[in-house]
Amino acid sequence: MCLLGFVNAAKAQNNSLELSKYISLTEKMTEQVFTIEVVGDVVQFSLRVNCDLQLGEVILEVFDPAGKPQGKFSVQASNSETYQSRGKLERNIDHPSTGTWLVKVVAKKAKGNVYIRSQQEFEK
Amino acid sequence: MIKPKFAFILILWVCCAVPRLLKADSITPSNKGGLSGNILLDSNWNRVVYLSFIPTMNDRFTMSHSFIIDEAEMDSLGNFRFNAKYWPIEDALYRIHIVKREDPVASLIIGGREENFYLFVANRQDSLFLDGSAGFARAVIKGSESNGLLLQMKGWVDFADSSTFAGTPIKRELIENAISEKLRQVADTIEYPLVALMALYYTDFKSNQKLNSQYYQDFWKGGRMKIQRISSFFELKLKVKTKRILLFGFTSLPLFLLYL
């Protein structure tokens, strides 16, 4: 497992909490699970998973706190760094299950970036 | 030295057969067959529609350059057309997508207001029309019963999805079970094997395989899964070559008969 440029960011504003993770994929990376804690009286939960890929293949999957899959996509590069492949998954959920949401990233000889951004809006 | 008779036949064959052979290879737009459509797009999107051949059900949400088999430019009114001449004879799964101006060609957006793809089932004989005049998000494919069923099933799944986090856990479970039951009924009764297979995929059959084991056993025994649901693109190329050889035979035969 090898990650470069792994960045976490959190921003709280009025009634919302924004969390983001930026992952730079290297060819040595295989599998990694990222967690997002959804706590309190959340009215809406937005999750966006973006992947830009120059080489290899990446599978990204989202699971709710009950372990149920909530979205999956994969991106395959053309094996030419000239042509990039991109995948985006967007989920907007009203009154989400509280607990730990997971984003599983499975990479195969991949070179690229994954950007995970979540936003929780709380009861006013 | 070539005899005059043979030279005459050779010239005649070249004049008759070659244009037909060239025509067989070229994909010229026609008013019949394939997928045509009309999409209303704002200036954030490129005016090109990409067509992908989806090799397996698991690849529905995979974006890869290698899946893209064709592209069509939209005219000023948003009209486009894909010709079906090289599509498989049997039903197969396809996906069209559009891309935003700053995005690479191989871009897939799943969910949200900017979802950029549409999955559909088609075969070489189909003549389909994608009506996206109310925007790509509301696009509907017309001209095929199987795609109407797919759209209906997607509506059920989306409903189950949206109700997942609403109401009590028991209510959620009841809704999910009712929709899965409906999908299994569709899979059991419709005459389109690929759509039947998709209905089963929508039921999340992996997780409820044990619960409905008898149903799946009957489904397999019924022979509905024996279909060669999707042939590879390599096979597709072979078919085009076969067609060319047949064309050669058909165009040459009358000339030889004439000569004899």
Coordinates of C-alpha atoms in Angstrom, one line a residue, chain A residues 43-98:
Chain A
V43 CA -31.0 16.4 7.1
Q44 CA -29.0 15.8 4.0
F45 CA -25.8 13.9 3.2
S46 CA -24.1 14.5 -0.1
L47 CA -21.2 12.4 -1.2
R48 CA -19.1 12.9 -4.4
V49 CA -16.4 10.5 -5.5
N50 CA -14.2 11.6 -8.4
C51 CA -11.5 9.7 -10.1
D52 CA -9.1 10.8 -12.8
L53 CA -6.9 8.1 -14.2
Q54 CA -3.9 8.1 -16.5
L55 CA -2.9 4.5 -16.1
G56 CA -4.3 1.2 -14.8
E57 CA -7.7 0.5 -13.4
V58 CA -9.6 1.7 -10.3
I59 CA -12.8 0.4 -8.7
L60 CA -14.6 2.6 -6.3
E61 CA -17.5 1.5 -4.1
V62 CA -19.6 3.3 -1.4
F63 CA -21.2 1.5 1.5
D64 CA -23.6 2.8 4.1
P65 CA -23.2 2.1 7.9
A66 CA -25.2 -1.1 7.5
G67 CA -22.7 -2.4 4.9
K68 CA -25.1 -2.1 2.0
P69 CA -23.6 -1.0 -1.3
Q70 CA -24.7 2.5 -2.2
G71 CA -22.9 2.9 -5.5
K72 CA -20.1 1.5 -7.5
F73 CA -18.1 2.5 -10.6
S74 CA -14.8 1.7 -12.2
V75 CA -12.4 3.6 -14.4
Q76 CA -10.0 2.0 -16.9
A77 CA -7.2 4.0 -18.4
S78 CA -6.3 3.7 -22.1
N79 CA -2.7 2.8 -21.1
S80 CA -1.6 6.0 -22.8
E81 CA -1.1 9.0 -20.5
T82 CA -2.4 11.3 -23.2
Y83 CA -5.9 10.1 -22.9
Q84 CA -7.4 10.4 -19.4
S85 CA -10.4 8.5 -18.1
R86 CA -12.7 10.0 -15.6
G87 CA -15.5 8.7 -13.3
K88 CA -17.7 10.6 -10.9
L89 CA -20.3 9.2 -8.5
E90 CA -22.7 11.5 -6.8
R91 CA -25.2 10.5 -4.0
N92 CA -27.6 12.9 -2.3
I93 CA -29.4 11.3 0.6
D94 CA -32.1 12.8 2.8
H95 CA -32.0 11.7 6.4
P96 CA -29.0 9.3 6.0
S97 CA -28.2 6.4 8.3
T98 CA -25.9 7.7 11.0

